[in-house]
PDB file of C-alpha atoms in Angstrom:
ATOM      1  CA  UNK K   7     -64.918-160.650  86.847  1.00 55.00           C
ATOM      2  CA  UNK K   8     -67.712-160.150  89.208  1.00 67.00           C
ATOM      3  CA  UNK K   9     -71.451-161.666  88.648  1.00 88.00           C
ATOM      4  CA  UNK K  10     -74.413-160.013  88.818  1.00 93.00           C
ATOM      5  CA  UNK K  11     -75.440-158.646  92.321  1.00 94.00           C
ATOM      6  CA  UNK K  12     -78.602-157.506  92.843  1.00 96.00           C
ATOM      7  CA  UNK K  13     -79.713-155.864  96.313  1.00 95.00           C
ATOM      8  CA  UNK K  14     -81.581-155.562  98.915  1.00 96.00           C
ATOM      9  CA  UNK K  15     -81.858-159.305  99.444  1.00 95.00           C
ATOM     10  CA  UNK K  16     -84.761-159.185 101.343  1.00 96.00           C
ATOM     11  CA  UNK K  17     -87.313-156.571 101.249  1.00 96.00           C
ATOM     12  CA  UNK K  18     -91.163-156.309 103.237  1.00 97.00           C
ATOM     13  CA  UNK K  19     -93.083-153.815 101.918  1.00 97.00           C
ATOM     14  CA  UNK K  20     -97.155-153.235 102.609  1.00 97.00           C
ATOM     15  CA  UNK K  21     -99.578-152.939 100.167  1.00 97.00           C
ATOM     16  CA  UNK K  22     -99.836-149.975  98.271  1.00 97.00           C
ATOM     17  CA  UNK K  23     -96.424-148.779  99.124  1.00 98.00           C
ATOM     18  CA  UNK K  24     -93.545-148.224  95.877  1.00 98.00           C
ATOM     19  CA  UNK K  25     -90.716-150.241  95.958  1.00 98.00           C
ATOM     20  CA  UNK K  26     -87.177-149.853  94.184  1.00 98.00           C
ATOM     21  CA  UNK K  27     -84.736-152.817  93.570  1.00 98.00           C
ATOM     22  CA  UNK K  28     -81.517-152.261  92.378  1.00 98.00           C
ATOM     23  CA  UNK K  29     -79.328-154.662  89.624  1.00 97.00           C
ATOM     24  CA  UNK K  30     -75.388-154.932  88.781  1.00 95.00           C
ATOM     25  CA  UNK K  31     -74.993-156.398  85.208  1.00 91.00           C
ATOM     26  CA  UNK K  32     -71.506-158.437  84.911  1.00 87.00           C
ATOM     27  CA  UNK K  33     -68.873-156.578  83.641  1.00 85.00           C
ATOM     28  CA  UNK K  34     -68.722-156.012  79.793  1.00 84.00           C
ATOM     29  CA  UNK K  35     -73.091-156.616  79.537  1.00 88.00           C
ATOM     30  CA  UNK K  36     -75.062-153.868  78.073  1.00 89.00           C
ATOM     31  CA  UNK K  37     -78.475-155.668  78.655  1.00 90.00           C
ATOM     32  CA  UNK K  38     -80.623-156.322  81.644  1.00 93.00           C
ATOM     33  CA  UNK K  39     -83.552-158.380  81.718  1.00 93.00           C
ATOM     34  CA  UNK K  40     -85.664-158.202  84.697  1.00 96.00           C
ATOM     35  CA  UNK K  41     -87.797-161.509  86.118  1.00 96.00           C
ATOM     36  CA  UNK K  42     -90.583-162.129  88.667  1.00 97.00           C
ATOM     37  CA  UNK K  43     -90.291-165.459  90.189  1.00 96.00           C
ATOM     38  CA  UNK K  44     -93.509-166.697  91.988  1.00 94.00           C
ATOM     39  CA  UNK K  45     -93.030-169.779  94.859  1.00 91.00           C
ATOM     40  CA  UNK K  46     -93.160-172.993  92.548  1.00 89.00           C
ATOM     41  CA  UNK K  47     -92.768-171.421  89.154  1.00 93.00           C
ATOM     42  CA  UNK K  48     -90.581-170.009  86.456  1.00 94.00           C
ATOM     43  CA  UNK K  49     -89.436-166.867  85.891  1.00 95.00           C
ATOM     44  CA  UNK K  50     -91.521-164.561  84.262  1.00 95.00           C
ATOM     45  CA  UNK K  51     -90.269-161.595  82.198  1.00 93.00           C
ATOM     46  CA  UNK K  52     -90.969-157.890  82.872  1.00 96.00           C
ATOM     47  CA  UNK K  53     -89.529-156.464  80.671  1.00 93.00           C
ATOM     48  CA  UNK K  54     -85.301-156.083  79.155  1.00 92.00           C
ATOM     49  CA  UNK K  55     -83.072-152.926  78.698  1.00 92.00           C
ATOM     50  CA  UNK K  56     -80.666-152.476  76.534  1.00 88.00           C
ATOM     51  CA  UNK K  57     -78.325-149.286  76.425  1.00 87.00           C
ATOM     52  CA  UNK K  58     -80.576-147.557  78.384  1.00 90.00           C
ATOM     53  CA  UNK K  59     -83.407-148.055  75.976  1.00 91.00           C
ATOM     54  CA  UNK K  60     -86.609-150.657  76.979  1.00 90.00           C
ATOM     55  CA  UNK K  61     -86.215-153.343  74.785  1.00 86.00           C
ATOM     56  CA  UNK K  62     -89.506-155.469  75.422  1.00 87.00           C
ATOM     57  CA  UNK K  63     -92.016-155.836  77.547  1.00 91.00           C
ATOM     58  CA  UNK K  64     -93.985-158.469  79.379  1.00 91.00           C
ATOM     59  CA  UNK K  65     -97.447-159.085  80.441  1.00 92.00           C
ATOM     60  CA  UNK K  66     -97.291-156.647  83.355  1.00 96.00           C
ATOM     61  CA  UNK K  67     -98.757-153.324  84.307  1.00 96.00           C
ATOM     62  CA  UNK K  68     -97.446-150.013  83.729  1.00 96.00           C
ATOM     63  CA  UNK K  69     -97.040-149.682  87.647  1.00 97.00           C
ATOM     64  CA  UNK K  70     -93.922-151.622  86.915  1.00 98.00           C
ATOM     65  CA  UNK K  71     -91.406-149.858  85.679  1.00 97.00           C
ATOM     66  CA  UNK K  72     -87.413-149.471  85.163  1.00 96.00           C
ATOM     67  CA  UNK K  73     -84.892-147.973  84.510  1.00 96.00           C
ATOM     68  CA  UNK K  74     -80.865-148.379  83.027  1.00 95.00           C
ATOM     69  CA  UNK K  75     -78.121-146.059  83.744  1.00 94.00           C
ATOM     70  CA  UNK K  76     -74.801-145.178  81.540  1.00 92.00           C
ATOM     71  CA  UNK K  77     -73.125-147.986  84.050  1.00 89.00           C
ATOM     72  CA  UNK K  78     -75.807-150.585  83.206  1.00 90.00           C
ATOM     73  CA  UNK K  79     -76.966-150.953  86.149  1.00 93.00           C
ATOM     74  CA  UNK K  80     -80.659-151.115  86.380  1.00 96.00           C
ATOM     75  CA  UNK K  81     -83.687-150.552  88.612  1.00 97.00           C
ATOM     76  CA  UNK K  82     -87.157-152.190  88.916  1.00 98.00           C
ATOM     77  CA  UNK K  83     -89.660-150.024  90.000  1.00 98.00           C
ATOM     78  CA  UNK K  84     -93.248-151.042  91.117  1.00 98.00           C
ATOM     79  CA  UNK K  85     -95.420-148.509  92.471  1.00 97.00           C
ATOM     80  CA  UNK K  86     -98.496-149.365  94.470  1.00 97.00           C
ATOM     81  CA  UNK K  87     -97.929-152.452  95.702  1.00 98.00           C
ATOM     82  CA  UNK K  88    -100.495-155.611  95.615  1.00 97.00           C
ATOM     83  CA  UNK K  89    -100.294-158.363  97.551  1.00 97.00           C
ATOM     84  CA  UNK K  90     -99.865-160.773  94.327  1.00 96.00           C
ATOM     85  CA  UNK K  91     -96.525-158.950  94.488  1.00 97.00           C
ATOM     86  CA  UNK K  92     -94.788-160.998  96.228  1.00 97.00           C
ATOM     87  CA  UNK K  93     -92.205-162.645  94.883  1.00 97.00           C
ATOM     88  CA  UNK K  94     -88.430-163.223  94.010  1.00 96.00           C
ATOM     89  CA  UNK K  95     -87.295-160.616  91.381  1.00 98.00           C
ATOM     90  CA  UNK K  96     -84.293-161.624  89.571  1.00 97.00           C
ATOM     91  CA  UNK K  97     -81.978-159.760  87.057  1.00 96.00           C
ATOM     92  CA  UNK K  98     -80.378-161.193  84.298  1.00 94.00           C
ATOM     93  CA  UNK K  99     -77.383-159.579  82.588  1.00 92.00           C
ATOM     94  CA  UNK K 100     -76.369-160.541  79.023  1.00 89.00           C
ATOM     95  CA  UNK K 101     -73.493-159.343  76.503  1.00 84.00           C
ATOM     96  CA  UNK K 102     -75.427-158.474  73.778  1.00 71.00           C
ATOM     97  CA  UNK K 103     -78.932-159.187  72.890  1.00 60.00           C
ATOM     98  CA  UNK K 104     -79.176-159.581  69.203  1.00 60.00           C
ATOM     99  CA  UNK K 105     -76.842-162.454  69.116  1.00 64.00           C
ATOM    100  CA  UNK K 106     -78.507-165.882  69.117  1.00 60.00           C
ATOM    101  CA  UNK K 107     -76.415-167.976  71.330  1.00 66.00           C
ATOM    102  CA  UNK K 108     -76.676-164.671  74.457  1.00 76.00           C
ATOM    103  CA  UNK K 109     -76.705-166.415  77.145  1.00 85.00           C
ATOM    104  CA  UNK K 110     -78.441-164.534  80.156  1.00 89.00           C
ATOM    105  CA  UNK K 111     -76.764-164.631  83.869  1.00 92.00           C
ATOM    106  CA  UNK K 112     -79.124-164.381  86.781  1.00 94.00           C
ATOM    107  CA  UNK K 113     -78.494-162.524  90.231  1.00 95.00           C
ATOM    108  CA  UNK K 114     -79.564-163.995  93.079  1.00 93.00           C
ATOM    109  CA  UNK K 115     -82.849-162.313  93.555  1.00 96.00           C
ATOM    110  CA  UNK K 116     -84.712-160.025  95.810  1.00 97.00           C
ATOM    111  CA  UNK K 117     -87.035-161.479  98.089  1.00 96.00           C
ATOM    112  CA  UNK K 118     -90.355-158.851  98.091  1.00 97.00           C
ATOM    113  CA  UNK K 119     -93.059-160.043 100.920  1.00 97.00           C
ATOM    114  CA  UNK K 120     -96.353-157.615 100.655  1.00 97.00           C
ATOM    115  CA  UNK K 121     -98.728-157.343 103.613  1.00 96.00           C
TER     116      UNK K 121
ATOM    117  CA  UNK J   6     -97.433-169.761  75.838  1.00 78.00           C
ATOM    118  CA  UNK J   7     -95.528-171.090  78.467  1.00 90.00           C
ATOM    119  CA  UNK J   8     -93.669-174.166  77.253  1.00 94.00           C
ATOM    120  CA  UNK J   9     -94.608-177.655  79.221  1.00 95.00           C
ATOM    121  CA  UNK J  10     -92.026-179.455  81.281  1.00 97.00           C
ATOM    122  CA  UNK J  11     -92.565-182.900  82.320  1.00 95.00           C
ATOM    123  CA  UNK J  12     -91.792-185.008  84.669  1.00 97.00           C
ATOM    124  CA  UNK J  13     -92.944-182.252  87.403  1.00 96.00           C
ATOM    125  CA  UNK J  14     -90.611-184.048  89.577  1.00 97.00           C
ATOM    126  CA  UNK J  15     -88.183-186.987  89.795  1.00 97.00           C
ATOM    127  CA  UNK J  16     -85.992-188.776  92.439  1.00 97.00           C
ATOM    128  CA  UNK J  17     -83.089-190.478  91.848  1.00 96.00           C
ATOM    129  CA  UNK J  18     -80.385-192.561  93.742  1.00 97.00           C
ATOM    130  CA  UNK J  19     -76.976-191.619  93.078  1.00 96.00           C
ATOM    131  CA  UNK J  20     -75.896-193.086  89.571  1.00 95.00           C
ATOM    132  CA  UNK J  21     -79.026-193.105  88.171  1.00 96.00           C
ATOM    133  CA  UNK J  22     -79.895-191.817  84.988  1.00 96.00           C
ATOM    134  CA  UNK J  23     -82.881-189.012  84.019  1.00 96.00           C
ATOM    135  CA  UNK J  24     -84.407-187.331  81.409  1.00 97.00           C
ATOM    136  CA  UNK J  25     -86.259-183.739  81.549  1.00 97.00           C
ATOM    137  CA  UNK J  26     -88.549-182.708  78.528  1.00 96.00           C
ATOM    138  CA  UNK J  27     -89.285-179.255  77.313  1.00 96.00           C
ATOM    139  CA  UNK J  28     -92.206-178.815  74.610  1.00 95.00           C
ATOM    140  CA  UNK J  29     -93.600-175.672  73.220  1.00 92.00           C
ATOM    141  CA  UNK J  30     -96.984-175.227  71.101  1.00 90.00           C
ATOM    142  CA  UNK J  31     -94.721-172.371  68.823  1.00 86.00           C
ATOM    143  CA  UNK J  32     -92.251-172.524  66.897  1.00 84.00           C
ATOM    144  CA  UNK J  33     -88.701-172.201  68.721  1.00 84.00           C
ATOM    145  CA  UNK J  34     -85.571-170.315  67.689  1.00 83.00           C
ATOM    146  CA  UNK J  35     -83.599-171.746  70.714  1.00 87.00           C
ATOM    147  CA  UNK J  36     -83.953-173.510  74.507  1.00 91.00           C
ATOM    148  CA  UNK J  37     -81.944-172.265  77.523  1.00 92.00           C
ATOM    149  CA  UNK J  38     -81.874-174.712  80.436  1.00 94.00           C
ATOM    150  CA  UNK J  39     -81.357-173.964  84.200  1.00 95.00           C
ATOM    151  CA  UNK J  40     -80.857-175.223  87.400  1.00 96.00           C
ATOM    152  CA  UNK J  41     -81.635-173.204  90.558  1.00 96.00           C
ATOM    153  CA  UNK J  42     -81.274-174.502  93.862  1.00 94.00           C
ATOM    154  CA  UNK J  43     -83.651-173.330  97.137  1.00 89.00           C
ATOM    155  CA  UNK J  44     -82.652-170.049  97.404  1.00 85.00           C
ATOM    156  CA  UNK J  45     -80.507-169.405  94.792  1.00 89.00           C
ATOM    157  CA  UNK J  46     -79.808-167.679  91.228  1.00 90.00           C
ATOM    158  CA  UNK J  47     -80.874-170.153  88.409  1.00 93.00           C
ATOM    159  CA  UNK J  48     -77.369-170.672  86.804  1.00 93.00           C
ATOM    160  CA  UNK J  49     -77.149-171.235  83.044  1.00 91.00           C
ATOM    161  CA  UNK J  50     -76.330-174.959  81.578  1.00 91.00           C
ATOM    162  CA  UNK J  51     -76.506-174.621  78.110  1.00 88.00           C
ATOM    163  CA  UNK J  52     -78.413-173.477  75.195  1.00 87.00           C
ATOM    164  CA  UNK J  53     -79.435-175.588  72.234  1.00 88.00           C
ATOM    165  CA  UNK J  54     -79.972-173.628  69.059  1.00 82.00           C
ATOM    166  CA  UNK J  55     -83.004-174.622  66.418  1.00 75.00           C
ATOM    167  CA  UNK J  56     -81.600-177.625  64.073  1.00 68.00           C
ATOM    168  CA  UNK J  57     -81.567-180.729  66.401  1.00 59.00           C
ATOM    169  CA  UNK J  58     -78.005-179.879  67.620  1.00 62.00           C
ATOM    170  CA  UNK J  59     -76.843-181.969  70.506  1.00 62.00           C
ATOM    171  CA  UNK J  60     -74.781-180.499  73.078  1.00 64.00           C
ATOM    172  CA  UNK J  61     -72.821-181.535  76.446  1.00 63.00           C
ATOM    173  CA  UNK J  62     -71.319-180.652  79.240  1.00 67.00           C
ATOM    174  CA  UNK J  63     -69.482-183.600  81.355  1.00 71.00           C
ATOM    175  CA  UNK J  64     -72.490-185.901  81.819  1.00 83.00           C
ATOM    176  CA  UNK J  65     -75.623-183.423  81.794  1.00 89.00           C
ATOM    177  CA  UNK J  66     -76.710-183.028  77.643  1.00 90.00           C
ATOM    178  CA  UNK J  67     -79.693-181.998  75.894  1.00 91.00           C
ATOM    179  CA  UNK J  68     -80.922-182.215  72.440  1.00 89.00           C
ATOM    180  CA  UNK J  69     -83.341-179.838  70.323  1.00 88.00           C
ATOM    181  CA  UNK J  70     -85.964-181.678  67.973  1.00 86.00           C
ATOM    182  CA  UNK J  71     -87.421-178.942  65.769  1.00 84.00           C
ATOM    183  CA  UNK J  72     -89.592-180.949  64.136  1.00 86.00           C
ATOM    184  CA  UNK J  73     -91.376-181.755  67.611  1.00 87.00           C
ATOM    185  CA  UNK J  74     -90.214-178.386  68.705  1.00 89.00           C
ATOM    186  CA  UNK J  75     -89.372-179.982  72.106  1.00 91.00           C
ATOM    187  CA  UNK J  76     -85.880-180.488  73.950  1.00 92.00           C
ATOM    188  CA  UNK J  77     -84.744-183.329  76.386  1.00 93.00           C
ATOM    189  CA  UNK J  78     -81.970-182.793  78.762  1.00 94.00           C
ATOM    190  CA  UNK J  79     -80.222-185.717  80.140  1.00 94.00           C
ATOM    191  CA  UNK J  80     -78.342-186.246  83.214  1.00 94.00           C
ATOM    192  CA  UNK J  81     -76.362-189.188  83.364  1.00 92.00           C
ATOM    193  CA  UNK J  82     -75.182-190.727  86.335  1.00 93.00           C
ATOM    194  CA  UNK J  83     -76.125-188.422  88.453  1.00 94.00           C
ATOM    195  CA  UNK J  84     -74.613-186.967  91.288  1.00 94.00           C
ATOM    196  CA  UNK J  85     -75.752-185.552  94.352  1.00 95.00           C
ATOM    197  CA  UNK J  86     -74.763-181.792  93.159  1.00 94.00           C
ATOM    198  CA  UNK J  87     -77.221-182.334  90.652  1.00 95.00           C
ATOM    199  CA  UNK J  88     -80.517-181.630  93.001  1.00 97.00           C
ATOM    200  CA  UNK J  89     -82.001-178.367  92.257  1.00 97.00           C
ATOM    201  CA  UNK J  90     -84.833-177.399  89.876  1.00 97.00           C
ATOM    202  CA  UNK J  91     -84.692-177.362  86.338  1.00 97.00           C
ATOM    203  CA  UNK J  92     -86.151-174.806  84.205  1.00 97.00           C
ATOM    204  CA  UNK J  93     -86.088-174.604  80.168  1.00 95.00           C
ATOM    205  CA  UNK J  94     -86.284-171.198  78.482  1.00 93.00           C
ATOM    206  CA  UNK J  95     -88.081-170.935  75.600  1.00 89.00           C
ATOM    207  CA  UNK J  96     -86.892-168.138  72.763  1.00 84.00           C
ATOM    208  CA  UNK J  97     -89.309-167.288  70.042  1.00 80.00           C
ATOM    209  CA  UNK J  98     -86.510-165.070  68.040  1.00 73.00           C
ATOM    210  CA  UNK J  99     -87.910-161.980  69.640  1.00 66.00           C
ATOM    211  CA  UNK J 100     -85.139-159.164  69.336  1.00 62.00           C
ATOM    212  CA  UNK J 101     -85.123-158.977  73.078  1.00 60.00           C
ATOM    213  CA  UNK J 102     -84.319-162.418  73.253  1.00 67.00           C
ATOM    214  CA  UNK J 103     -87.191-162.918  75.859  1.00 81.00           C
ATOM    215  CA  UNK J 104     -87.170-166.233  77.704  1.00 88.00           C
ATOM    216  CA  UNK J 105     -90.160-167.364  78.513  1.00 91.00           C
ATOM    217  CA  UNK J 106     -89.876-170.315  81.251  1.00 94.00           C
ATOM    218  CA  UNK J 107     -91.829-173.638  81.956  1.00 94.00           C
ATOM    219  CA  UNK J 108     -92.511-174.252  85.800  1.00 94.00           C
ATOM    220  CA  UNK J 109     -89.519-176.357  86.176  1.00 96.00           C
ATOM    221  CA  UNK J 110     -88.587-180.019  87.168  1.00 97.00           C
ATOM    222  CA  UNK J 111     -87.408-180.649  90.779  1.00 97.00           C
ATOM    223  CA  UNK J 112     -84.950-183.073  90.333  1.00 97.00           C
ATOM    224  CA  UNK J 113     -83.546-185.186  93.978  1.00 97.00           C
ATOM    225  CA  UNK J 114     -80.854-187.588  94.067  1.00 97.00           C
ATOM    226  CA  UNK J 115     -80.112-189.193  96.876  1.00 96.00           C
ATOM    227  CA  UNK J 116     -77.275-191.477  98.203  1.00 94.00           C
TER     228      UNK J 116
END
């Protein structure tokens, strides 16, 4: 059973550019959750998909945006890039999302720097 | 929002016991906790479900007060595998099952 990969690992973008990161849910999830991780904090939630529908939404700005293919597999998109960007982006994949006890599986991030 | 983890930060010698709090100003349907480690995934512990259950796994536990609407999680003589960060999700029984996450507890041991 493979984990969640997420890729690139690293990415360096400059400001006002559109960036694309990519996410493999673990086999058998439906749902993807997508994170931004600032130095020194928690994760933050962007926003979930589940079967290829957006399920929820965080406090960020339409420039972010995603996607979920028949697969599962999901994108993060974020057009015009700000330097408050920067960031580790994580995915979480989880079996189903109505179920109480879901637990959600991280990836191990993408690294965006914005100069 | 954002539920409040204290202590910030906490070092141990090997053996040593600690405890990690999680409070929330709302109501919780259920706490997910965390550990990451510089540079890695957080990977999942365990999550404690509204009704003060109690749950383990070898000698890292936590417990869910609802009345408080805070959960503890204890590490019990701890090892030096167990230095990382420590992050509680909080789940307010949104559909999505949204997590929202406190800004952690970094958590040393050392020999």
């Amino acid at each position: 059973e493979t984990g969640v990969t997420q890729s690139p690992t690293h990415l360096i973008k400059t400001r006002g550019q559109q960036v694309t990161l990519r996410c493999s849910s673990q086999s058998g999830h439906n749902t993807v959750s997508w994170y931004q991780q600032a130095l020194g904090q928690g994760p933050q939630f962007i926003f979930q998909y589940y079967r290829e529908e957006e399920n929820g939404r965080g406090n960020f700005p339409p420039r972010f945006s995603g996607l979920q293919f028949p697969n599962y597999s999901s994108e993060l998109n974020v057009n015009a890039l700000e330097l408050d960007d920067s960031a580790l982006y994580l995915c979480a994949s989880s079996l189903e999302t109505t179920l109480p006890t879901d637990t959600q599986y991280f990836g191990p991030g993408t690294r965006l720097t914005v100069l | 929002q954002q539920p409040v983890q204290s202590p910030q930060a906490v070092i141990l010698r090997e053996g040593e016991d600690a405890v990690i709090n999680c409070s929330s100003s709302k109501a919780l349907y259920s706490v997910h906790w965390y550990r990451q480690k510089h540079g890695e995934a957080p990977v999942f512990l365990m999550i404690l479900l509204k009704g003060g259950e109690q749950k383990g796994h070898e000698k890292i536990s936590a417990s869910f007060n609802e009345k408080k609407q805070q959960s503890s999680l204890y590490l019990t003589a701890s090892q030096l595998s167990y230095s990382g960060t420590y992050f509680c999700g909080t789940d307010y029984g949104r559909l999505e099952r949204q997590l929202t996450f406190g800004s952690g507890t970094q958590l040393t041991v050392l020999p």
